[in-house]
PDB file of C-alpha atoms and ligand atoms in Angstrom:
ATOM      1  CA  MET A 106     -64.010  99.055 151.425  1.00 70.00           C
ATOM      2  CA  GLU A 107     -61.871 101.788 152.243  1.00 81.00           C
ATOM      3  CA  LYS A 108     -63.357 105.367 153.300  1.00 85.00           C
ATOM      4  CA  THR A 109     -61.709 108.441 153.260  1.00 95.00           C
ATOM      5  CA  VAL A 110     -62.909 111.991 154.148  1.00 97.00           C
ATOM      6  CA  LYS A 111     -61.341 115.377 154.280  1.00 98.00           C
ATOM      7  CA  VAL A 112     -61.876 117.760 156.747  1.00 98.00           C
ATOM      8  CA  ARG A 113     -61.003 121.506 157.181  1.00 98.00           C
ATOM      9  CA  VAL A 114     -60.833 122.980 160.910  1.00 98.00           C
ATOM     10  CA  PRO A 115     -60.314 126.813 161.704  1.00 98.00           C
ATOM     11  CA  GLY A 116     -57.796 128.073 163.962  1.00 98.00           C
ATOM     12  CA  THR A 117     -59.392 130.009 166.769  1.00 98.00           C
ATOM     13  CA  SER A 118     -58.486 132.739 169.034  1.00 98.00           C
ATOM     14  CA  ALA A 119     -60.050 132.585 172.759  1.00 98.00           C
ATOM     15  CA  ASN A 120     -61.124 134.755 175.275  1.00 98.00           C
ATOM     16  CA  CYS A 121     -61.350 137.888 172.743  1.00 98.00           C
ATOM     17  CA  GLY A 122     -60.334 140.258 175.434  1.00 98.00           C
ATOM     18  CA  PRO A 123     -62.454 140.104 178.519  1.00 98.00           C
ATOM     19  CA  GLY A 124     -63.986 136.631 177.792  1.00 98.00           C
ATOM     20  CA  PHE A 125     -61.699 134.452 179.643  1.00 97.00           C
ATOM     21  CA  ASP A 126     -62.166 131.031 179.395  1.00 95.00           C
ATOM     22  CA  THR A 127     -65.679 131.906 177.546  1.00 97.00           C
ATOM     23  CA  LEU A 128     -65.395 133.531 174.461  1.00 98.00           C
ATOM     24  CA  GLY A 129     -63.801 132.467 171.146  1.00 98.00           C
ATOM     25  CA  VAL A 130     -63.748 133.268 167.396  1.00 98.00           C
ATOM     26  CA  ALA A 131     -62.926 131.112 164.742  1.00 98.00           C
ATOM     27  CA  CYS A 132     -60.364 132.419 161.860  1.00 98.00           C
ATOM     28  CA  THR A 133     -59.719 131.704 158.599  1.00 98.00           C
ATOM     29  CA  ILE A 134     -56.280 129.854 159.020  1.00 98.00           C
ATOM     30  CA  TYR A 135     -57.055 126.379 158.576  1.00 98.00           C
ATOM     31  CA  ASN A 136     -55.593 122.800 159.449  1.00 98.00           C
ATOM     32  CA  ASP A 137     -56.625 119.984 156.709  1.00 98.00           C
ATOM     33  CA  LEU A 138     -57.047 116.505 157.696  1.00 98.00           C
ATOM     34  CA  GLU A 139     -57.500 113.385 155.469  1.00 98.00           C
ATOM     35  CA  LEU A 140     -58.423 110.435 157.244  1.00 98.00           C
ATOM     36  CA  THR A 141     -58.911 106.704 156.125  1.00 97.00           C
ATOM     37  CA  LEU A 142     -59.948 104.481 158.855  1.00 97.00           C
ATOM     38  CA  LEU A 143     -58.200 101.089 158.475  1.00 96.00           C
ATOM     39  CA  PRO A 144     -59.573  97.318 159.432  1.00 94.00           C
ATOM     40  CA  GLU A 145     -56.222  96.279 160.385  1.00 93.00           C
ATOM     41  CA  GLU A 146     -53.571  97.711 162.990  1.00 92.00           C
ATOM     42  CA  LYS A 147     -51.744 100.002 161.107  1.00 95.00           C
ATOM     43  CA  LEU A 148     -51.082 103.312 161.557  1.00 97.00           C
ATOM     44  CA  GLU A 149     -49.579 105.975 158.711  1.00 97.00           C
ATOM     45  CA  ILE A 150     -49.249 109.621 159.517  1.00 98.00           C
ATOM     46  CA  GLU A 151     -47.901 112.030 157.073  1.00 98.00           C
ATOM     47  CA  ILE A 152     -47.502 115.564 158.352  1.00 98.00           C
ATOM     48  CA  SER A 153     -46.725 118.971 156.406  1.00 98.00           C
ATOM     49  CA  GLY A 154     -46.661 122.294 157.669  1.00 98.00           C
ATOM     50  CA  GLU A 155     -46.737 123.737 160.940  1.00 97.00           C
ATOM     51  CA  GLY A 156     -44.876 121.278 163.281  1.00 96.00           C
ATOM     52  CA  ALA A 157     -43.937 118.722 160.614  1.00 97.00           C
ATOM     53  CA  ASP A 158     -40.492 118.388 162.210  1.00 96.00           C
ATOM     54  CA  HIS A 159     -41.338 117.446 165.544  1.00 95.00           C
ATOM     55  CA  LEU A 160     -45.075 116.374 165.847  1.00 97.00           C
ATOM     56  CA  PRO A 161     -45.300 112.876 166.982  1.00 97.00           C
ATOM     57  CA  THR A 162     -46.471 110.295 163.649  1.00 97.00           C
ATOM     58  CA  ASP A 163     -47.380 107.556 166.045  1.00 96.00           C
ATOM     59  CA  ALA A 164     -49.911 106.391 168.171  1.00 95.00           C
ATOM     60  CA  ARG A 165     -49.058 109.452 170.309  1.00 97.00           C
ATOM     61  CA  ASN A 166     -50.294 111.928 167.822  1.00 97.00           C
ATOM     62  CA  MET A 167     -53.032 114.056 169.191  1.00 97.00           C
ATOM     63  CA  VAL A 168     -55.494 113.943 165.920  1.00 98.00           C
ATOM     64  CA  TRP A 169     -55.204 110.361 166.021  1.00 98.00           C
ATOM     65  CA  ARG A 170     -55.849 110.234 169.890  1.00 98.00           C
ATOM     66  CA  ALA A 171     -58.997 111.873 169.116  1.00 98.00           C
ATOM     67  CA  VAL A 172     -59.909 109.792 166.342  1.00 98.00           C
ATOM     68  CA  GLN A 173     -59.477 106.586 168.762  1.00 97.00           C
ATOM     69  CA  THR A 174     -61.637 108.512 171.376  1.00 98.00           C
ATOM     70  CA  LEU A 175     -64.667 108.963 169.380  1.00 98.00           C
ATOM     71  CA  LEU A 176     -64.441 105.687 168.006  1.00 98.00           C
ATOM     72  CA  GLN A 177     -64.379 104.424 171.587  1.00 98.00           C
ATOM     73  CA  LYS A 178     -67.501 106.616 172.771  1.00 98.00           C
ATOM     74  CA  ALA A 179     -69.268 105.224 169.753  1.00 98.00           C
ATOM     75  CA  HIS A 180     -68.223 101.257 170.323  1.00 97.00           C
ATOM     76  CA  ARG A 181     -66.460 101.042 166.895  1.00 96.00           C
ATOM     77  CA  GLU A 182     -62.810 100.988 167.853  1.00 94.00           C
ATOM     78  CA  LYS A 183     -62.423  97.263 167.431  1.00 95.00           C
ATOM     79  CA  GLU A 184     -63.456  97.837 163.744  1.00 94.00           C
ATOM     80  CA  PHE A 185     -61.115 100.232 162.982  1.00 95.00           C
ATOM     81  CA  PRO A 186     -58.026  99.484 164.888  1.00 94.00           C
ATOM     82  CA  GLY A 187     -55.699 101.555 162.089  1.00 95.00           C
ATOM     83  CA  GLY A 188     -55.671 104.447 160.063  1.00 97.00           C
ATOM     84  CA  ARG A 189     -53.926 106.559 157.740  1.00 97.00           C
ATOM     85  CA  MET A 190     -53.781 110.349 157.963  1.00 98.00           C
ATOM     86  CA  LYS A 191     -52.388 113.374 155.920  1.00 98.00           C
ATOM     87  CA  MET A 192     -52.355 116.376 157.769  1.00 98.00           C
ATOM     88  CA  LEU A 193     -51.458 120.167 156.565  1.00 98.00           C
ATOM     89  CA  ASN A 194     -51.151 122.233 159.461  1.00 98.00           C
ATOM     90  CA  ARG A 195     -51.429 125.912 158.937  1.00 98.00           C
ATOM     91  CA  VAL A 196     -52.045 127.085 162.139  1.00 98.00           C
ATOM     92  CA  PRO A 197     -48.880 127.898 164.455  1.00 97.00           C
ATOM     93  CA  LEU A 198     -48.352 125.579 167.171  1.00 96.00           C
ATOM     94  CA  SER A 199     -48.302 126.982 171.149  1.00 92.00           C
ATOM     95  CA  ARG A 200     -48.982 130.562 169.931  1.00 94.00           C
ATOM     96  CA  GLY A 201     -52.692 130.733 170.967  1.00 96.00           C
ATOM     97  CA  LEU A 202     -54.335 130.294 168.054  1.00 98.00           C
ATOM     98  CA  GLY A 203     -56.171 127.000 168.980  1.00 97.00           C
ATOM     99  CA  SER A 204     -53.715 124.497 167.287  1.00 97.00           C
ATOM    100  CA  SER A 205     -54.472 121.589 169.746  1.00 96.00           C
ATOM    101  CA  ALA A 206     -58.568 122.630 169.661  1.00 98.00           C
ATOM    102  CA  ALA A 207     -57.956 122.366 165.924  1.00 98.00           C
ATOM    103  CA  ALA A 208     -56.025 119.030 165.998  1.00 98.00           C
ATOM    104  CA  ILE A 209     -58.839 117.558 168.387  1.00 98.00           C
ATOM    105  CA  VAL A 210     -61.548 118.722 166.299  1.00 98.00           C
ATOM    106  CA  ALA A 211     -60.200 117.453 163.188  1.00 98.00           C
ATOM    107  CA  GLY A 212     -59.798 113.719 164.534  1.00 98.00           C
ATOM    108  CA  LEU A 213     -63.595 114.058 166.188  1.00 98.00           C
ATOM    109  CA  LYS A 214     -64.991 115.308 163.065  1.00 98.00           C
ATOM    110  CA  ALA A 215     -63.464 113.478 160.377  1.00 98.00           C
ATOM    111  CA  ALA A 216     -63.780 110.274 162.602  1.00 98.00           C
ATOM    112  CA  ASN A 217     -67.314 111.018 163.265  1.00 98.00           C
ATOM    113  CA  ILE A 218     -68.345 111.624 159.394  1.00 98.00           C
ATOM    114  CA  LEU A 219     -66.626 108.151 158.634  1.00 97.00           C
ATOM    115  CA  ILE A 220     -69.091 106.592 161.052  1.00 97.00           C
ATOM    116  CA  ASP A 221     -71.948 108.333 159.278  1.00 96.00           C
ATOM    117  CA  ASN A 222     -72.414 111.266 161.760  1.00 97.00           C
ATOM    118  CA  TYR A 223     -72.977 109.080 164.918  1.00 98.00           C
ATOM    119  CA  PHE A 224     -72.581 112.025 167.102  1.00 98.00           C
ATOM    120  CA  SER A 225     -74.138 115.472 166.837  1.00 98.00           C
ATOM    121  CA  ARG A 226     -72.116 118.679 166.756  1.00 97.00           C
ATOM    122  CA  ARG A 227     -73.180 119.314 170.354  1.00 97.00           C
ATOM    123  CA  GLU A 228     -71.986 115.914 171.341  1.00 98.00           C
ATOM    124  CA  LEU A 229     -68.626 116.451 169.497  1.00 98.00           C
ATOM    125  CA  LEU A 230     -68.386 119.827 171.783  1.00 98.00           C
ATOM    126  CA  GLN A 231     -68.666 117.714 174.830  1.00 98.00           C
ATOM    127  CA  ILE A 232     -66.078 115.041 173.716  1.00 98.00           C
ATOM    128  CA  ALA A 233     -63.609 117.848 172.486  1.00 98.00           C
ATOM    129  CA  THR A 234     -63.907 119.943 175.600  1.00 97.00           C
ATOM    130  CA  GLU A 235     -63.276 116.456 177.783  1.00 97.00           C
ATOM    131  CA  ILE A 236     -60.041 116.145 175.752  1.00 97.00           C
ATOM    132  CA  GLU A 237     -59.084 120.094 175.556  1.00 94.00           C
ATOM    133  CA  GLY A 238     -60.162 120.717 179.328  1.00 92.00           C
ATOM    134  CA  HIS A 239     -61.818 123.968 178.246  1.00 92.00           C
ATOM    135  CA  PRO A 240     -64.478 125.122 175.525  1.00 96.00           C
ATOM    136  CA  ASP A 241     -63.504 128.269 174.362  1.00 96.00           C
ATOM    137  CA  ASN A 242     -61.182 126.968 171.367  1.00 98.00           C
ATOM    138  CA  VAL A 243     -63.039 124.032 170.896  1.00 98.00           C
ATOM    139  CA  ALA A 244     -66.442 125.631 170.464  1.00 98.00           C
ATOM    140  CA  PRO A 245     -65.674 128.133 167.820  1.00 98.00           C
ATOM    141  CA  ALA A 246     -63.410 125.590 165.894  1.00 98.00           C
ATOM    142  CA  ILE A 247     -66.700 123.369 165.614  1.00 98.00           C
ATOM    143  CA  PHE A 248     -69.283 125.870 165.118  1.00 98.00           C
ATOM    144  CA  GLY A 249     -67.398 128.756 163.410  1.00 98.00           C
ATOM    145  CA  GLY A 250     -68.235 132.641 164.097  1.00 98.00           C
ATOM    146  CA  PHE A 251     -67.826 133.982 167.852  1.00 98.00           C
ATOM    147  CA  THR A 252     -69.001 131.619 170.474  1.00 98.00           C
ATOM    148  CA  VAL A 253     -69.934 132.148 174.107  1.00 98.00           C
ATOM    149  CA  SER A 254     -69.151 128.783 176.008  1.00 97.00           C
ATOM    150  CA  LEU A 255     -69.746 127.675 179.514  1.00 97.00           C
ATOM    151  CA  LEU A 256     -69.587 124.684 181.564  1.00 96.00           C
ATOM    152  CA  HIS A 257     -72.518 123.593 183.599  1.00 95.00           C
ATOM    153  CA  HIS A 258     -71.721 120.461 186.039  1.00 94.00           C
ATOM    154  CA  GLY A 259     -69.102 119.435 183.454  1.00 92.00           C
ATOM    155  CA  ARG A 260     -71.234 119.401 180.440  1.00 96.00           C
ATOM    156  CA  ALA A 261     -70.478 121.974 177.750  1.00 97.00           C
ATOM    157  CA  GLU A 262     -72.896 124.448 176.267  1.00 96.00           C
ATOM    158  CA  SER A 263     -71.966 126.917 173.629  1.00 97.00           C
ATOM    159  CA  TYR A 264     -73.979 129.717 171.360  1.00 97.00           C
ATOM    160  CA  SER A 265     -72.298 130.869 168.108  1.00 97.00           C
ATOM    161  CA  PHE A 266     -73.242 134.191 166.502  1.00 97.00           C
ATOM    162  CA  GLN A 267     -71.975 136.150 163.765  1.00 96.00           C
ATOM    163  CA  PRO A 268     -70.974 139.775 164.238  1.00 96.00           C
ATOM    164  CA  ARG A 269     -73.109 142.427 162.492  1.00 95.00           C
ATOM    165  CA  LEU A 270     -70.220 144.310 161.322  1.00 95.00           C
ATOM    166  CA  PRO A 271     -67.430 143.505 159.171  1.00 94.00           C
ATOM    167  CA  LEU A 272     -64.230 142.935 161.278  1.00 96.00           C
ATOM    168  CA  LYS A 273     -60.671 142.007 160.370  1.00 97.00           C
ATOM    169  CA  LEU A 274     -58.437 139.918 162.781  1.00 98.00           C
ATOM    170  CA  ILE A 275     -54.928 141.156 162.814  1.00 98.00           C
ATOM    171  CA  VAL A 276     -52.680 138.360 164.504  1.00 98.00           C
ATOM    172  CA  ALA A 277     -49.217 139.156 165.417  1.00 98.00           C
ATOM    173  CA  VAL A 278     -47.493 135.950 165.761  1.00 98.00           C
ATOM    174  CA  PRO A 279     -44.294 135.982 167.874  1.00 98.00           C
ATOM    175  CA  SER A 280     -41.123 133.770 166.969  1.00 96.00           C
ATOM    176  CA  PHE A 281     -41.442 132.022 170.399  1.00 95.00           C
ATOM    177  CA  SER A 282     -43.737 129.631 171.687  1.00 93.00           C
ATOM    178  CA  LEU A 283     -45.495 129.778 175.137  1.00 94.00           C
ATOM    179  CA  SER A 284     -47.487 126.679 176.534  1.00 92.00           C
ATOM    180  CA  THR A 285     -50.902 127.067 177.931  1.00 91.00           C
ATOM    181  CA  LYS A 286     -49.770 125.056 180.850  1.00 92.00           C
ATOM    182  CA  GLU A 287     -47.166 128.011 181.661  1.00 95.00           C
ATOM    183  CA  ALA A 288     -49.485 130.800 180.984  1.00 96.00           C
ATOM    184  CA  ARG A 289     -52.182 129.524 183.335  1.00 95.00           C
ATOM    185  CA  ASN A 290     -49.674 128.966 186.075  1.00 97.00           C
ATOM    186  CA  ALA A 291     -49.277 132.752 186.308  1.00 97.00           C
ATOM    187  CA  LEU A 292     -52.658 133.196 187.081  1.00 98.00           C
ATOM    188  CA  PRO A 293     -53.829 134.105 190.401  1.00 97.00           C
ATOM    189  CA  GLU A 294     -56.440 131.621 192.414  1.00 97.00           C
ATOM    190  CA  THR A 295     -58.400 134.585 193.142  1.00 97.00           C
ATOM    191  CA  VAL A 296     -59.582 138.028 191.505  1.00 97.00           C
ATOM    192  CA  PRO A 297     -60.563 141.508 193.224  1.00 98.00           C
ATOM    193  CA  LEU A 298     -64.314 141.775 193.128  1.00 98.00           C
ATOM    194  CA  ARG A 299     -63.790 145.269 190.806  1.00 98.00           C
ATOM    195  CA  ASP A 300     -61.474 143.339 188.503  1.00 98.00           C
ATOM    196  CA  ALA A 301     -64.351 140.877 187.851  1.00 98.00           C
ATOM    197  CA  VAL A 302     -66.646 143.438 187.461  1.00 98.00           C
ATOM    198  CA  PHE A 303     -64.458 145.317 184.873  1.00 98.00           C
ATOM    199  CA  ASN A 304     -64.636 141.969 182.957  1.00 98.00           C
ATOM    200  CA  VAL A 305     -68.446 141.031 183.253  1.00 98.00           C
ATOM    201  CA  SER A 306     -69.191 144.610 181.910  1.00 98.00           C
ATOM    202  CA  ARG A 307     -66.718 144.696 178.939  1.00 98.00           C
ATOM    203  CA  ALA A 308     -67.745 140.863 178.039  1.00 98.00           C
ATOM    204  CA  SER A 309     -71.254 142.024 178.127  1.00 98.00           C
ATOM    205  CA  LEU A 310     -70.956 144.971 176.130  1.00 97.00           C
ATOM    206  CA  LEU A 311     -68.801 143.213 173.696  1.00 98.00           C
ATOM    207  CA  VAL A 312     -71.191 140.418 172.724  1.00 98.00           C
ATOM    208  CA  ALA A 313     -74.246 143.191 172.836  1.00 97.00           C
ATOM    209  CA  ALA A 314     -72.019 145.299 170.464  1.00 96.00           C
ATOM    210  CA  LEU A 315     -70.898 142.354 168.124  1.00 97.00           C
ATOM    211  CA  SER A 316     -74.420 141.059 167.754  1.00 96.00           C
ATOM    212  CA  ARG A 317     -76.100 144.738 166.895  1.00 95.00           C
ATOM    213  CA  GLY A 318     -72.876 145.666 164.880  1.00 94.00           C
ATOM    214  CA  ASN A 319     -72.349 148.766 166.753  1.00 91.00           C
ATOM    215  CA  ALA A 320     -68.618 149.849 166.614  1.00 90.00           C
ATOM    216  CA  ARG A 321     -68.732 152.557 168.783  1.00 90.00           C
ATOM    217  CA  PHE A 322     -69.546 150.576 171.859  1.00 93.00           C
ATOM    218  CA  LEU A 323     -66.719 148.091 170.965  1.00 94.00           C
ATOM    219  CA  ARG A 324     -64.074 150.682 171.896  1.00 89.00           C
ATOM    220  CA  HIS A 325     -63.467 149.844 175.564  1.00 91.00           C
ATOM    221  CA  ALA A 326     -65.246 146.196 175.007  1.00 97.00           C
ATOM    222  CA  PHE A 327     -61.890 144.354 174.396  1.00 97.00           C
ATOM    223  CA  GLU A 328     -60.306 145.352 177.450  1.00 97.00           C
ATOM    224  CA  ASP A 329     -59.274 142.610 180.003  1.00 98.00           C
ATOM    225  CA  ALA A 330     -58.368 142.711 183.731  1.00 98.00           C
ATOM    226  CA  LEU A 331     -58.508 138.980 184.725  1.00 98.00           C
ATOM    227  CA  HIS A 332     -55.803 137.468 183.124  1.00 98.00           C
ATOM    228  CA  GLN A 333     -53.794 139.769 180.833  1.00 98.00           C
ATOM    229  CA  PRO A 334     -52.081 141.632 184.116  1.00 98.00           C
ATOM    230  CA  TYR A 335     -50.889 138.430 185.216  1.00 98.00           C
ATOM    231  CA  ARG A 336     -49.512 136.943 181.955  1.00 98.00           C
ATOM    232  CA  ALA A 337     -47.956 140.329 180.493  1.00 97.00           C
ATOM    233  CA  LYS A 338     -44.641 139.410 181.976  1.00 97.00           C
ATOM    234  CA  LEU A 339     -44.505 136.202 179.720  1.00 97.00           C
ATOM    235  CA  ILE A 340     -44.957 138.417 176.660  1.00 97.00           C
ATOM    236  CA  PRO A 341     -42.204 141.136 176.188  1.00 97.00           C
ATOM    237  CA  GLY A 342     -44.148 144.588 175.021  1.00 97.00           C
ATOM    238  CA  MET A 343     -47.418 143.354 175.305  1.00 98.00           C
ATOM    239  CA  TYR A 344     -49.197 146.255 176.246  1.00 98.00           C
ATOM    240  CA  GLU A 345     -47.413 148.339 173.905  1.00 98.00           C
ATOM    241  CA  VAL A 346     -48.214 146.390 171.247  1.00 98.00           C
ATOM    242  CA  ILE A 347     -51.960 146.269 172.081  1.00 98.00           C
ATOM    243  CA  ASP A 348     -51.524 150.414 172.669  1.00 98.00           C
ATOM    244  CA  ALA A 349     -50.010 150.523 169.256  1.00 98.00           C
ATOM    245  CA  ALA A 350     -52.422 148.619 167.333  1.00 98.00           C
ATOM    246  CA  ARG A 351     -55.224 150.812 168.840  1.00 98.00           C
ATOM    247  CA  GLU A 352     -53.228 154.161 168.007  1.00 98.00           C
ATOM    248  CA  ALA A 353     -52.989 152.559 164.701  1.00 98.00           C
ATOM    249  CA  GLY A 354     -56.462 152.549 164.290  1.00 97.00           C
ATOM    250  CA  ALA A 355     -57.788 149.072 165.533  1.00 97.00           C
ATOM    251  CA  ILE A 356     -61.099 148.656 167.519  1.00 97.00           C
ATOM    252  CA  GLY A 357     -59.199 146.864 170.133  1.00 97.00           C
ATOM    253  CA  ALA A 358     -56.702 144.410 171.063  1.00 98.00           C
ATOM    254  CA  ALA A 359     -55.578 141.781 173.453  1.00 98.00           C
ATOM    255  CA  MET A 360     -54.147 138.523 173.818  1.00 98.00           C
ATOM    256  CA  SER A 361     -54.992 135.643 171.804  1.00 98.00           C
ATOM    257  CA  GLY A 362     -55.710 132.943 173.984  1.00 97.00           C
ATOM    258  CA  ALA A 363     -53.152 132.364 176.142  1.00 96.00           C
ATOM    259  CA  GLY A 364     -50.710 133.926 173.866  1.00 95.00           C
ATOM    260  CA  PRO A 365     -48.133 134.698 173.054  1.00 97.00           C
ATOM    261  CA  CYS A 366     -50.109 135.985 169.735  1.00 98.00           C
ATOM    262  CA  LEU A 367     -51.716 139.576 170.119  1.00 98.00           C
ATOM    263  CA  ILE A 368     -54.803 140.006 168.197  1.00 98.00           C
ATOM    264  CA  ALA A 369     -56.383 143.542 166.829  1.00 98.00           C
ATOM    265  CA  TYR A 370     -59.690 143.693 165.834  1.00 98.00           C
ATOM    266  CA  THR A 371     -60.226 146.379 163.213  1.00 97.00           C
ATOM    267  CA  GLN A 372     -62.462 147.524 160.419  1.00 95.00           C
ATOM    268  CA  ASP A 373     -59.831 149.737 158.398  1.00 94.00           C
ATOM    269  CA  HIS A 374     -56.367 150.887 158.621  1.00 97.00           C
ATOM    270  CA  ILE A 375     -55.100 147.047 158.278  1.00 98.00           C
ATOM    271  CA  ALA A 376     -51.575 147.729 157.063  1.00 98.00           C
ATOM    272  CA  ASP A 377     -51.151 150.515 159.648  1.00 98.00           C
ATOM    273  CA  VAL A 378     -52.226 148.152 162.581  1.00 98.00           C
ATOM    274  CA  SER A 379     -50.227 145.459 161.327  1.00 98.00           C
ATOM    275  CA  ASN A 380     -46.755 147.188 161.056  1.00 98.00           C
ATOM    276  CA  ALA A 381     -47.691 148.919 164.542  1.00 98.00           C
ATOM    277  CA  MET A 382     -47.978 145.423 166.085  1.00 98.00           C
ATOM    278  CA  THR A 383     -45.013 143.570 164.687  1.00 98.00           C
ATOM    279  CA  GLY A 384     -42.807 147.050 164.942  1.00 98.00           C
ATOM    280  CA  THR A 385     -43.701 147.553 168.259  1.00 98.00           C
ATOM    281  CA  PHE A 386     -42.726 143.802 168.882  1.00 98.00           C
ATOM    282  CA  ARG A 387     -39.386 144.622 167.459  1.00 98.00           C
ATOM    283  CA  LYS A 388     -38.704 147.373 169.840  1.00 98.00           C
ATOM    284  CA  HIS A 389     -38.749 145.072 172.404  1.00 98.00           C
ATOM    285  CA  GLY A 390     -36.476 142.620 170.710  1.00 97.00           C
ATOM    286  CA  ILE A 391     -39.250 140.068 169.495  1.00 98.00           C
ATOM    287  CA  GLU A 392     -39.285 139.063 165.795  1.00 97.00           C
ATOM    288  CA  SER A 393     -42.740 138.450 164.774  1.00 98.00           C
ATOM    289  CA  ARG A 394     -45.087 137.997 161.647  1.00 97.00           C
ATOM    290  CA  SER A 395     -48.610 139.269 161.148  1.00 97.00           C
ATOM    291  CA  LEU A 396     -51.605 137.347 159.742  1.00 98.00           C
ATOM    292  CA  VAL A 397     -54.684 139.452 158.538  1.00 98.00           C
ATOM    293  CA  LEU A 398     -57.508 137.125 158.773  1.00 98.00           C
ATOM    294  CA  ASP A 399     -61.286 136.839 158.358  1.00 98.00           C
ATOM    295  CA  ILE A 400     -64.088 135.453 160.924  1.00 98.00           C
ATOM    296  CA  ASP A 401     -64.483 131.767 159.784  1.00 98.00           C
ATOM    297  CA  ARG A 402     -68.518 131.230 159.817  1.00 97.00           C
ATOM    298  CA  ARG A 403     -68.629 127.523 159.249  1.00 97.00           C
ATOM    299  CA  GLY A 404     -66.486 125.699 161.606  1.00 98.00           C
ATOM    300  CA  ALA A 405     -64.993 122.185 160.763  1.00 98.00           C
ATOM    301  CA  HIS A 406     -66.203 120.963 157.575  1.00 98.00           C
ATOM    302  CA  ILE A 407     -65.551 118.463 154.962  1.00 97.00           C
ATOM    303  CA  ALA A 408     -63.159 119.802 152.404  1.00 96.00           C
ATOM    304  CA  LYS A 409     -63.950 119.898 148.886  1.00 82.00           C
ATOM    305  CA  GLU A 410     -61.511 120.111 146.468  1.00 64.00           C
TER     306      GLU A 410
HETATM  307  N1  HSE B 547     -58.818 130.518 178.091  1.00 89.47           N
HETATM  308  C1  HSE B 547     -57.694 129.679 177.730  1.00 89.47           C
HETATM  309  C2  HSE B 547     -56.727 130.460 178.502  1.00 89.47           C
HETATM  310  C3  HSE B 547     -57.329 129.338 176.480  1.00 89.47           C
HETATM  311  O1  HSE B 547     -56.466 131.651 178.251  1.00 89.47           O
HETATM  312  O2  HSE B 547     -56.059 130.033 179.388  1.00 89.47           O
HETATM  313  C4  HSE B 547     -56.136 128.661 175.940  1.00 89.47           C
HETATM  314  O3  HSE B 547     -56.069 128.252 174.832  1.00 89.47           O
END
């Protein structure tokens, strides 16, 4: 008998200011995947929404590859050589909102449910990290909330928590895309000790202030000296947009992941912050749209409709 499941996976914003390759937050923008595993070699992929016009609909598809990886690790790939997938993508592609993490986690999560949750969520984190290369997007996509992730001898660990204060996430999504590879190539091999200290202090303060719900201490906690200074040249007007968001009332603002999206964390002045960000991008010749999101608290889950 054919079994089908539909999963919903959040987009994610990595780094969260000072937490380069470490912090991530799940956002209320979702990709949906309906997966059926088939006992014959047949693959049908239907994509709507973001990337529908160019994402591969054959065995190269990233979601399908994640499905295959999971089945292989569970030694079930021979049982299910084929599949049918229907995807609705809402997470913009190559913009710094974790579209590849959402794709990987969707494939892993859906396939895992169809083999009776053979793997735990911790094991899914490990598999997803091996595919993605870093845990800071896949961890919040799996667990929801803010996540602190690390790699210890190749093993991914992550701790997820909900901030104890309300926060809106305002994301300015520029019309151009930027590959993570290009954004990583802009980074130096080494950084000055003072910049490392700058980030350790802010990242620590950020986690403490979010956990305690203290907005006053968040004021300088979203700053970064490790990656943004090197990537700024890839995003016209980046620091001006960040400054404009803060001047309009945001607590802090930063690159979302490897960009080019910029994200502001705010408690109020939502329209002002949003307009300030897109308006400042426009002054630098960049068209953008803004998303007003909340923090997703669940991570990847079965979608019930
Ligand atoms: N932490 C990663 C980076 C996120 O900034 O390169 C990429 O999605």
